């Protein structure tokens, strides 16, 4: 059946979606009508015949996931959610793109019921879907008896030409093919239109060949022919041997009178006159806007009622499965509740007695956490031995081994960040992704989205300063720490030693409201004598007095992070010998510190002590907020150099002796 049989429910339903989308965008005076109108046929067929969901239980573990990676087409998703009975009213639709509405310009996780992830930055949704597909395989393998599991759903991701151009889509699709994630279905809205015009301007590759080379199956269809759409989605919903790409050739702004097929429909309202012409073309009578007919609502309601029966049946079967398999039930309960980590368990880790890099200490702590908490999964972007992230008591996840908890992302930092987001979104996983701090720039968009969505993702970022040494300025972070600190909602934690690293992991695991970035050293650092100095659990408050001033009145505060804390303690000792009463504050996480009450913050960095110094082997960034306009900021605001770390430490003034000289000379001014 074609999409032009005017008496069919398909025609009425899809035109309702087209018109509802166009009207909401027109009312908002901004938006992207082209995609919702062009993709309505294929999305209608998916939702009405194949997608498994329950509008009353949006967290149902066995629901199919639908991800709109092409997030600019958000009105398509909002229209479907409204018509199929999610908690999204017609009034919400009318408030599209308005302040604090439930229908923001791009889909936002946690704002709109039924939205699985925040999308808009193109390509992110594809990688999120890969993360969800990995999560599905991991959880299914653990909820399985004799090879049979009650978990049996699909991950659908809808993407456009822009998604396909983004580098992250290559990384993610390559990984999905390598791992043979055969429960993922990507639907490609191949309308060959971008904002600037036809895709011929900048995009001419063989997408089918590309995906086949990744190890995907590919089906090409006319995205407006219901028979072809149905055939492709029937295949997609079945048991596939490989991940599947459905290439749907569509016409942007399908149904528009003057803008069908035009790039002008991509990112701007069509205009009131055009809306009227569209209504005439569709045979819609009356002047009222935002109309969803009873016939369309009843059609959707019948599908929802059918799905509710399937949901009820599955729920009973799942409860019986858990009852019959108490070992699996125990795992699932433990996994679902995300057991809190006792900081004492981690502080008792055997780090030896000598110096140890915080990346190495982190690796030891992770082994403990993995045994205590089954939700911890993750890996590195091909730097596992350097990042110390491999969980030794657990297998690697692969196409042949789905129970593994170690992921090998390959050199794909950007995809790694977004895949980790997908894992966190899928279920109760606590995913981690590791690389060198300098390469966190490659995954920044995914980190930002994790913070926006408040996902429980942990980034392990090692080789944190010029102490990388001989690898030189391309690998020596300077501006990265403050760049990460500028991301709202991201906890950046730079521990001073092994004990603070243990505390950092406890904080990161137990605070599910924020993603966390652990900033760790390449070089060995001293283990601070906690019998002489304050306990590392002070890290849980972000900053703490690790060594108080001597008996007389406070004269100077030295604030340091990471590897510079030990040096700050030596500077304090030298100053004490000269009669200067200095306090050392270890400030591993300024974000956590800022969440403390004013009384605590004042007790650590009192306003009446105006002589303050900060020491951090990175950009001076925002340190004047803490030391004041007249305070001394010791940092590095230039690129590093290729040389042994010890030499750079001396040249850049970070030896205890040179730090002492800098502070002492400043005090004498």
XYZ file of C-alpha atoms in Angstrom:
669
model
C 0.000 0.000 0.000
C 1.376 3.462 -0.844
C 1.294 6.440 1.492
C -1.382 8.171 -0.616
C -4.436 5.940 -0.001
C -6.512 8.673 1.625
C -9.074 6.404 3.252
C -6.474 4.289 5.040
C -5.652 4.640 8.703
C -1.987 4.825 7.766
C -2.670 7.903 5.667
C -4.752 9.584 8.350
C -2.293 8.729 11.118
C 0.859 9.823 9.303
C -0.737 13.032 8.093
C -1.831 13.740 11.650
C 1.809 13.397 12.732
C 2.975 15.602 9.859
C 0.460 18.319 10.595
C 0.871 18.191 14.369
C 4.637 18.561 13.945
C 4.354 21.407 11.457
C 1.822 23.283 13.604
C 3.897 22.998 16.776
C 6.951 24.273 14.931
C 4.932 27.098 13.415
C 3.616 28.133 16.829
C 7.140 28.060 18.283
C 8.440 30.066 15.307
C 11.412 27.705 15.124
C 12.172 24.046 14.605
C 12.739 21.394 11.963
C 9.583 20.289 10.117
C 11.293 18.441 7.273
C 12.302 15.306 9.169
C 9.002 14.634 10.999
C 7.068 15.011 7.769
C 9.475 12.905 5.739
C 9.873 10.104 8.272
C 6.265 9.771 9.439
C 5.517 6.699 7.306
C 8.340 4.532 8.581
C 8.022 5.643 12.211
C 4.271 5.029 12.193
C 4.816 1.472 10.936
C 7.506 0.815 13.528
C 5.395 2.005 16.450
C 2.098 0.556 15.301
C 3.350 -2.914 14.407
C 6.763 -3.676 15.875
C 7.990 -1.431 18.689
C 7.440 -2.941 22.146
C 6.603 -0.378 24.842
C 4.295 0.502 27.714
C 3.353 4.183 28.117
C 2.517 3.513 31.788
C 5.869 1.904 32.598
C 8.568 3.840 30.795
C 11.293 2.017 32.739
C 10.174 -1.494 31.800
C 13.409 -3.413 31.397
C 12.149 -5.424 28.411
C 10.874 -2.485 26.354
C 12.362 -1.827 22.961
C 14.476 1.307 23.030
C 13.744 3.966 20.430
C 16.432 6.618 20.075
C 15.994 9.660 17.874
C 19.645 10.345 17.098
C 18.559 13.038 14.641
C 17.279 14.995 17.615
C 16.333 18.075 15.608
C 13.315 16.062 14.444
C 11.997 16.033 18.007
C 8.411 16.867 17.065
C 8.187 13.488 15.349
C 8.956 11.787 18.653
C 6.730 14.088 20.711
C 3.820 13.490 18.339
C 4.181 9.726 18.671
C 4.517 9.873 22.448
C 1.380 11.998 22.724
C -0.746 9.905 20.374
C 0.300 6.617 21.982
C -0.729 7.757 25.435
C 2.468 8.718 27.195
C 2.184 11.380 29.867
C 2.532 14.160 27.311
C -0.530 16.295 26.685
C -1.628 18.349 23.731
C -0.889 21.421 25.841
C 2.681 20.152 26.175
C 2.860 19.888 22.382
C 1.652 23.477 22.071
C 4.493 24.602 24.348
C 7.146 23.156 22.049
C 10.504 24.900 22.541
C 9.207 27.119 25.362
C 10.941 27.762 28.677
C 10.564 24.853 31.104
C 8.184 22.997 28.810
C 8.171 19.206 28.551
C 8.821 19.468 24.823
C 12.244 21.107 24.446
C 13.749 21.798 21.038
C 15.807 18.611 21.151
C 14.820 15.518 23.168
C 16.032 15.660 26.762
C 16.284 12.624 28.999
C 14.390 13.102 32.245
C 12.270 15.941 30.862
C 9.879 14.107 28.542
C 8.436 10.670 29.418
C 9.508 8.131 26.824
C 12.679 9.924 25.765
C 15.523 7.428 26.155
C 18.458 9.830 25.795
C 19.250 13.476 25.129
C 20.122 13.940 21.475
C 20.869 16.798 19.140
C 24.645 16.701 18.705
C 24.566 14.411 15.701
C 25.941 10.899 15.935
C 25.656 10.703 19.715
C 22.424 8.720 19.585
C 23.994 6.067 17.371
C 26.767 5.506 19.902
C 24.243 5.599 22.771
C 22.355 2.837 20.981
C 25.538 0.775 20.728
C 26.021 1.211 24.481
C 22.452 0.084 25.115
C 22.972 -2.915 22.845
C 26.070 -3.866 24.834
C 24.102 -3.398 28.057
C 21.379 -5.663 26.711
C 23.841 -8.439 25.899
C 25.607 -8.088 29.247
C 22.416 -8.171 31.292
C 20.807 -10.876 29.175
C 23.813 -13.137 29.696
C 23.432 -12.749 33.458
C 19.662 -13.217 33.368
C 19.998 -16.497 31.532
C 19.502 -20.165 32.374
C 20.644 -22.874 29.983
C 21.008 -20.279 27.264
C 17.436 -19.011 27.669
C 16.654 -15.523 28.979
C 13.386 -13.621 29.477
C 15.135 -10.512 28.158
C 14.311 -10.213 24.451
C 14.014 -6.736 23.005
C 15.545 -4.499 20.355
C 17.460 -1.243 20.229
C 16.154 0.980 17.427
C 18.013 4.164 16.511
C 16.708 6.644 13.955
C 19.372 8.695 12.225
C 19.801 11.066 9.310
C 22.408 12.187 6.819
C 24.050 14.421 9.416
C 24.467 11.516 11.826
C 26.100 9.510 9.075
C 28.626 12.257 8.365
C 29.782 12.585 11.968
C 32.958 10.712 12.877
C 31.393 9.227 15.995
C 28.965 7.260 13.818
C 31.907 5.541 12.130
C 33.514 4.689 15.464
C 30.293 3.379 16.996
C 29.087 1.421 13.972
C 32.511 -0.161 13.573
C 32.478 -1.289 17.203
C 28.922 -2.632 16.882
C 29.891 -4.673 13.855
C 33.035 -5.988 15.502
C 31.053 -7.093 18.554
C 28.207 -8.392 16.372
C 25.526 -6.538 18.315
C 22.696 -8.158 16.401
C 19.900 -6.622 18.482
C 20.556 -3.111 17.183
C 18.594 -1.691 14.250
C 19.588 1.639 12.715
C 16.964 3.309 10.539
C 18.609 5.788 8.183
C 16.371 8.617 6.974
C 18.125 8.949 3.645
C 16.555 12.156 2.343
C 19.818 13.503 0.888
C 19.211 16.978 2.294
C 21.270 19.167 4.640
C 20.840 22.756 5.796
C 23.015 24.056 2.972
C 21.343 22.004 0.259
C 21.689 18.557 -1.265
C 24.096 16.103 0.355
C 25.906 16.112 -2.989
C 27.645 19.250 -1.709
C 29.701 17.318 0.844
C 28.669 13.669 1.163
C 28.969 11.130 -1.616
C 30.231 7.935 -0.037
C 28.704 4.489 -0.332
C 26.910 4.214 3.020
C 25.701 0.707 2.251
C 29.218 -0.457 1.455
C 30.575 1.250 4.530
C 28.176 -0.534 6.867
C 28.624 -3.876 5.161
C 32.375 -3.486 5.666
C 31.674 -2.922 9.372
C 29.862 -6.265 9.528
C 26.262 -5.020 9.314
C 23.395 -6.279 7.202
C 21.785 -3.592 5.051
C 18.254 -3.339 3.641
C 17.362 -0.541 1.214
C 13.735 0.574 0.893
C 11.435 3.305 -0.298
C 10.605 5.066 2.965
C 7.097 5.892 1.758
C 6.090 2.429 0.532
C 4.311 0.600 3.340
C 4.969 -2.856 1.921
C 8.706 -2.228 1.732
C 8.730 -0.569 5.148
C 6.835 -3.471 6.678
C 9.143 -6.040 5.103
C 12.256 -4.310 6.418
C 10.873 -3.843 9.929
C 9.621 -7.418 10.041
C 13.180 -8.526 9.362
C 14.478 -6.024 11.916
C 12.187 -7.347 14.639
C 13.305 -10.939 14.125
C 16.401 -12.829 15.175
C 19.199 -11.353 13.104
C 22.751 -12.582 12.680
C 24.209 -9.085 12.481
C 23.347 -5.503 13.371
C 20.966 -4.125 10.760
C 20.871 -0.854 8.843
C 17.584 0.028 7.154
C 18.290 2.640 4.487
C 14.955 4.364 3.904
C 14.954 6.702 0.916
C 12.583 9.475 1.934
C 11.446 12.887 0.771
C 11.988 15.671 3.269
C 8.808 17.573 4.222
C 6.613 14.917 2.590
C 3.106 16.354 2.222
C 4.141 19.981 1.980
C 2.895 21.853 -1.077
C 5.831 24.193 -1.665
C 8.647 22.739 0.428
C 8.510 18.989 -0.230
C 12.032 17.870 -1.171
C 13.558 21.274 -0.384
C 16.415 22.004 2.015
C 14.433 25.069 3.082
C 12.163 22.762 5.093
C 15.019 21.377 7.161
C 15.366 23.968 9.896
C 12.653 26.623 9.658
C 8.865 26.866 10.077
C 6.915 26.460 6.859
C 4.706 29.511 7.405
C 1.024 29.925 8.152
C 0.006 30.028 4.501
C 1.829 26.770 3.817
C 0.157 25.105 6.810
C -3.201 26.029 5.286
C -2.200 24.583 1.928
C -1.022 21.371 3.594
C -4.415 20.999 5.294
C -6.173 21.471 1.972
C -3.921 18.886 0.342
C -4.608 16.407 3.127
C -8.330 17.034 3.077
C -8.375 18.447 6.602
C -11.419 20.655 7.180
C -11.914 23.371 9.766
C -9.604 26.081 11.035
C -8.759 24.513 14.382
C -5.102 23.587 14.947
C -3.497 20.761 16.905
C -6.225 18.239 16.161
C -5.831 14.513 16.691
C -8.938 12.683 15.501
C -10.728 10.093 17.596
C -10.065 7.603 14.824
C -6.310 8.101 15.106
C -6.391 7.944 18.903
C -8.448 4.737 18.877
C -6.081 3.181 16.363
C -3.130 3.887 18.653
C -5.067 2.781 21.746
C -5.734 -0.640 20.224
C -2.011 -1.127 19.745
C -1.283 -0.010 23.306
C -3.922 -2.412 24.669
C -2.345 -5.274 22.752
C 1.092 -4.340 24.075
C -0.285 -4.126 27.627
C -1.344 -7.776 27.426
C 2.135 -8.727 26.256
C 3.630 -6.637 29.068
C 1.449 -8.298 31.721
C 2.286 -11.754 30.423
C 6.010 -11.011 30.327
C 5.963 -9.537 33.831
C 4.399 -12.713 35.241
C 6.854 -14.899 33.344
C 9.801 -12.824 34.560
C 8.674 -13.043 38.184
C 8.378 -16.817 37.846
C 11.805 -17.004 36.193
C 13.401 -15.172 39.109
C 11.525 -17.291 41.653
C 12.669 -20.493 39.943
C 16.264 -19.269 39.803
C 17.169 -17.801 43.205
C 20.811 -17.279 42.229
C 19.791 -15.084 39.301
C 17.207 -13.353 41.479
C 19.906 -12.532 44.044
C 22.158 -11.112 41.333
C 19.369 -9.011 39.833
C 18.383 -7.565 43.190
C 22.015 -6.731 43.959
C 22.557 -5.266 40.500
C 19.373 -3.191 40.569
C 19.966 -1.543 43.918
C 23.562 -0.436 43.179
C 25.104 -1.358 46.505
C 26.879 1.554 48.206
C 30.633 1.208 48.596
C 32.046 1.549 52.114
C 34.990 3.927 51.924
C 36.736 1.960 54.674
C 36.897 -1.099 52.426
C 38.741 0.932 49.815
C 41.029 2.821 52.197
C 42.219 -0.558 53.481
C 43.565 -1.503 50.044
C 47.178 -2.686 50.157
C 49.126 -0.074 48.213
C 52.515 -1.164 49.512
C 54.797 1.220 51.375
C 56.621 3.116 48.659
C 55.632 5.646 46.063
C 52.819 4.667 43.715
C 51.165 6.427 40.784
C 47.540 7.278 41.430
C 46.648 5.460 38.175
C 48.176 2.303 39.682
C 46.387 2.858 42.980
C 43.161 3.300 41.029
C 43.687 -0.047 39.331
C 44.047 -1.789 42.688
C 40.918 -0.113 44.056
C 38.913 -1.072 40.983
C 39.597 -4.763 41.571
C 37.930 -4.455 44.977
C 34.968 -2.490 43.690
C 34.318 -4.957 40.873
C 33.916 -7.756 43.415
C 31.666 -5.648 45.639
C 29.460 -4.115 42.953
C 28.287 -6.095 39.893
C 27.230 -2.916 38.082
C 30.807 -1.768 37.385
C 31.708 -2.382 33.730
C 33.906 -0.591 31.252
C 37.239 -0.319 29.591
C 39.798 1.833 27.882
C 40.377 3.310 24.437
C 43.263 0.886 23.821
C 45.203 2.137 26.857
C 44.186 -0.449 29.446
C 47.739 -1.336 30.570
C 48.552 2.371 30.975
C 45.236 3.360 32.554
C 45.263 0.259 34.807
C 41.590 -0.424 34.174
C 41.349 -4.129 33.392
C 39.216 -6.051 35.903
C 41.409 -9.098 36.417
C 38.794 -11.445 37.853
C 36.393 -10.920 34.965
C 36.380 -11.731 31.276
C 36.465 -9.436 28.281
C 33.171 -8.743 26.545
C 33.225 -9.988 22.959
C 30.990 -11.457 20.264
C 31.699 -14.882 21.759
C 31.648 -13.896 25.450
C 28.704 -11.784 26.568
C 29.305 -12.216 30.321
C 32.511 -10.173 30.212
C 32.722 -6.921 32.135
C 35.864 -5.597 30.425
C 35.246 -3.626 27.245
C 37.874 -3.041 24.583
C 36.822 0.176 22.858
C 39.795 0.374 20.538
C 41.141 3.807 19.663
C 37.661 5.323 19.676
C 37.520 7.888 22.486
C 34.467 9.728 21.218
C 32.415 6.578 20.766
C 33.662 5.283 24.118
C 32.183 8.280 25.912
C 28.807 7.973 24.204
C 28.737 4.165 24.499
C 29.322 4.562 28.236
C 26.343 6.929 28.314
C 24.249 4.295 26.565
C 25.250 1.685 29.127
C 24.264 4.001 31.976
C 20.952 4.770 30.275
C 20.161 1.130 29.576
C 19.942 -0.108 33.151
C 21.743 0.102 36.476
C 25.237 -0.226 35.059
C 28.004 2.030 36.351
C 30.201 2.284 33.270
C 33.707 3.673 33.112
C 35.800 4.797 30.171
C 39.521 5.421 30.327
C 42.124 7.266 28.300
C 44.905 9.798 28.775
C 43.665 13.136 30.113
C 44.870 14.900 26.968
C 42.489 12.793 24.872
C 39.474 13.679 26.985
C 39.051 16.439 24.405
C 38.117 13.723 21.911
C 35.178 12.671 24.095
C 34.097 16.057 25.445
C 30.667 16.137 23.717
C 29.746 12.798 25.297
C 31.027 13.935 28.699
C 28.916 17.068 28.422
C 25.801 15.052 27.604
C 26.461 12.712 30.534
C 26.515 15.747 32.813
C 23.375 17.168 31.206
C 21.560 13.861 31.751
C 23.054 13.333 35.231
C 24.326 9.896 34.267
C 26.409 7.738 36.561
C 29.477 7.448 34.333
C 33.082 7.470 35.538
C 35.953 8.735 33.394
C 39.435 7.533 34.284
C 41.841 10.101 32.853
C 45.490 9.344 33.491
C 48.825 10.977 32.594
C 47.498 14.213 34.003
C 50.267 16.811 33.551
C 53.657 17.701 32.105
C 54.997 14.744 34.103
C 54.120 12.712 31.001
C 57.625 13.826 30.059
C 59.265 12.683 26.863
C 56.025 12.270 24.888
C 56.000 16.042 24.740
C 53.424 18.826 24.481
C 51.006 16.876 22.268
C 50.460 14.518 25.184
C 50.916 16.861 28.153
C 47.624 18.289 29.484
C 47.549 21.987 30.272
C 44.020 23.361 29.859
C 42.150 20.050 30.163
C 41.460 20.064 33.914
C 39.839 23.483 33.896
C 38.056 22.593 30.680
C 36.440 19.676 32.479
C 35.734 21.786 35.559
C 33.781 24.159 33.336
C 31.236 21.423 32.522
C 28.206 21.929 34.823
C 27.412 18.833 36.850
C 30.697 16.999 36.258
C 32.689 16.110 39.374
C 36.385 16.479 38.568
C 38.499 14.703 41.182
C 42.313 14.911 41.235
C 43.532 12.834 44.194
C 46.852 13.517 45.899
C 47.923 9.966 46.663
C 46.757 6.364 46.886
C 44.484 6.991 49.871
C 42.754 9.924 48.213
C 42.393 7.790 45.089
C 40.511 5.193 47.131
C 38.301 7.930 48.564
C 37.768 9.334 45.065
C 36.467 5.977 43.880
C 34.110 5.733 46.862
C 32.788 9.203 46.065
C 32.396 8.459 42.356
C 30.637 5.136 42.939
C 28.253 6.386 45.603
C 27.234 9.667 43.999
C 24.894 8.544 41.251
C 23.677 12.089 40.603
C 26.779 13.174 38.708
C 29.320 11.761 36.316
C 32.864 11.923 37.652
C 36.282 12.380 36.066
C 39.182 10.907 38.023
C 42.381 12.773 37.123
C 45.326 10.483 37.815
C 49.101 10.631 37.593
C 51.445 8.767 35.307
C 54.367 9.223 37.709
C 54.780 7.689 41.143
C 53.848 9.971 44.027
C 54.473 9.697 47.749
C 51.880 8.122 49.999
C 51.028 10.821 52.508
C 51.483 9.703 56.118
C 47.919 9.759 57.363
C 49.034 9.292 60.971
C 50.655 12.703 60.651
C 48.183 14.343 58.294
C 44.380 14.332 57.992
C 42.471 11.269 56.803
C 41.819 10.968 53.079
C 38.077 10.724 53.709
C 38.186 14.510 53.763
C 38.010 14.153 49.996
C 34.299 13.443 50.358
C 33.865 17.160 51.054
C 35.882 18.161 48.001
C 38.556 20.077 49.894
C 39.848 19.717 53.429
C 42.603 20.855 55.738
C 45.205 18.155 55.281
C 47.731 19.971 57.475
C 46.657 22.804 59.771
C 48.678 25.880 60.570
C 51.103 25.890 63.494
C 50.030 27.109 66.912
C 49.924 30.809 66.142
C 47.381 32.678 64.036
C 46.842 31.620 60.447
C 48.949 33.659 58.014
C 48.876 31.726 54.762
C 46.723 29.108 53.011
C 48.281 26.842 50.389
C 45.700 25.067 48.231
C 46.978 22.176 46.137
C 45.655 19.247 44.144
C 46.970 15.894 43.000
C 50.702 15.360 42.835
C 51.338 18.895 44.078
C 49.897 18.245 47.549
C 53.016 16.450 48.788
C 55.153 19.317 47.523
C 52.849 21.803 49.267
C 53.371 19.964 52.544
C 57.126 20.327 52.112
C 56.717 24.048 51.424
C 54.632 24.350 54.591
C 57.375 22.662 56.594
C 60.031 25.050 55.222
C 57.879 28.070 55.973
C 57.196 26.851 59.493
C 60.937 26.881 60.117
C 60.910 30.562 59.242
C 57.998 31.315 61.520
C 55.239 31.438 58.893
C 52.016 29.802 60.049
C 50.686 28.171 56.880
C 47.761 25.824 56.318
C 47.700 23.275 53.508
C 44.360 22.471 51.916
C 44.057 19.462 49.660
C 41.384 20.331 47.104
C 40.841 17.260 44.930
C 37.360 18.344 43.774
C 36.232 21.946 43.655
C 32.775 20.875 42.468
C 32.179 18.765 45.568
C 33.628 21.519 47.755
C 31.185 24.042 46.284
C 28.275 21.797 47.304
C 29.218 22.081 50.982
C 27.552 24.610 53.255
C 29.076 28.036 53.748
C 30.138 27.235 57.291
C 32.303 24.343 56.162
C 33.790 26.245 53.227
C 34.628 29.152 55.502
C 36.288 26.785 57.979
C 38.609 25.471 55.270
C 39.368 28.690 53.359
C 38.431 31.571 55.697
C 37.893 34.966 54.100
C 39.921 36.754 56.744
C 43.101 35.042 55.579
C 43.881 36.991 52.413
C 47.287 35.474 51.735
C 46.540 32.412 49.647
C 48.442 30.311 47.148
C 47.250 27.633 44.729
C 49.526 24.979 43.233
C 48.447 22.797 40.321
C 50.466 21.470 37.375
C 48.093 22.844 34.777
C 46.394 26.002 33.594
C 45.911 28.749 36.168
C 42.288 28.788 34.991
C 39.858 29.739 37.741
C 42.147 29.566 40.751
C 41.813 33.277 41.529
C 38.284 32.499 42.753
C 39.940 30.701 45.652
C 43.120 32.705 46.224
C 41.665 36.135 45.480
C 42.776 38.777 43.015
C 46.005 39.342 44.919
C 46.716 35.685 45.619
C 49.497 33.656 44.040
C 48.530 31.103 41.406
C 51.286 28.654 40.546
C 50.411 26.827 37.357
C 51.370 26.456 33.712
C 49.814 28.641 31.052
C 51.981 27.481 28.173
C 52.499 24.201 26.368
C 55.027 21.748 27.721
C 58.057 20.209 26.062
C 59.575 16.836 25.268
C 62.018 16.096 28.063
C 62.365 13.876 31.140
C 59.682 14.697 33.713
C 62.232 15.515 36.419
C 63.857 18.131 34.199
C 60.509 19.703 33.341
C 59.574 19.786 37.013
C 62.682 21.841 37.710
C 62.379 24.108 34.665
C 58.701 24.828 35.333
C 59.279 25.518 39.013
C 57.429 22.589 40.576
C 60.160 21.096 42.741
C 59.530 21.629 46.463
C 62.531 23.962 46.572
C 61.380 26.143 43.695
C 57.816 26.192 44.953
C 59.129 27.351 48.315
C 61.144 30.090 46.617
C 58.111 31.265 44.637
C 55.927 31.428 47.749
C 58.610 33.001 49.917
C 59.453 35.676 47.346
C 55.767 36.480 46.975
C 55.320 36.790 50.739
C 58.178 39.289 50.896
C 56.590 41.638 48.364
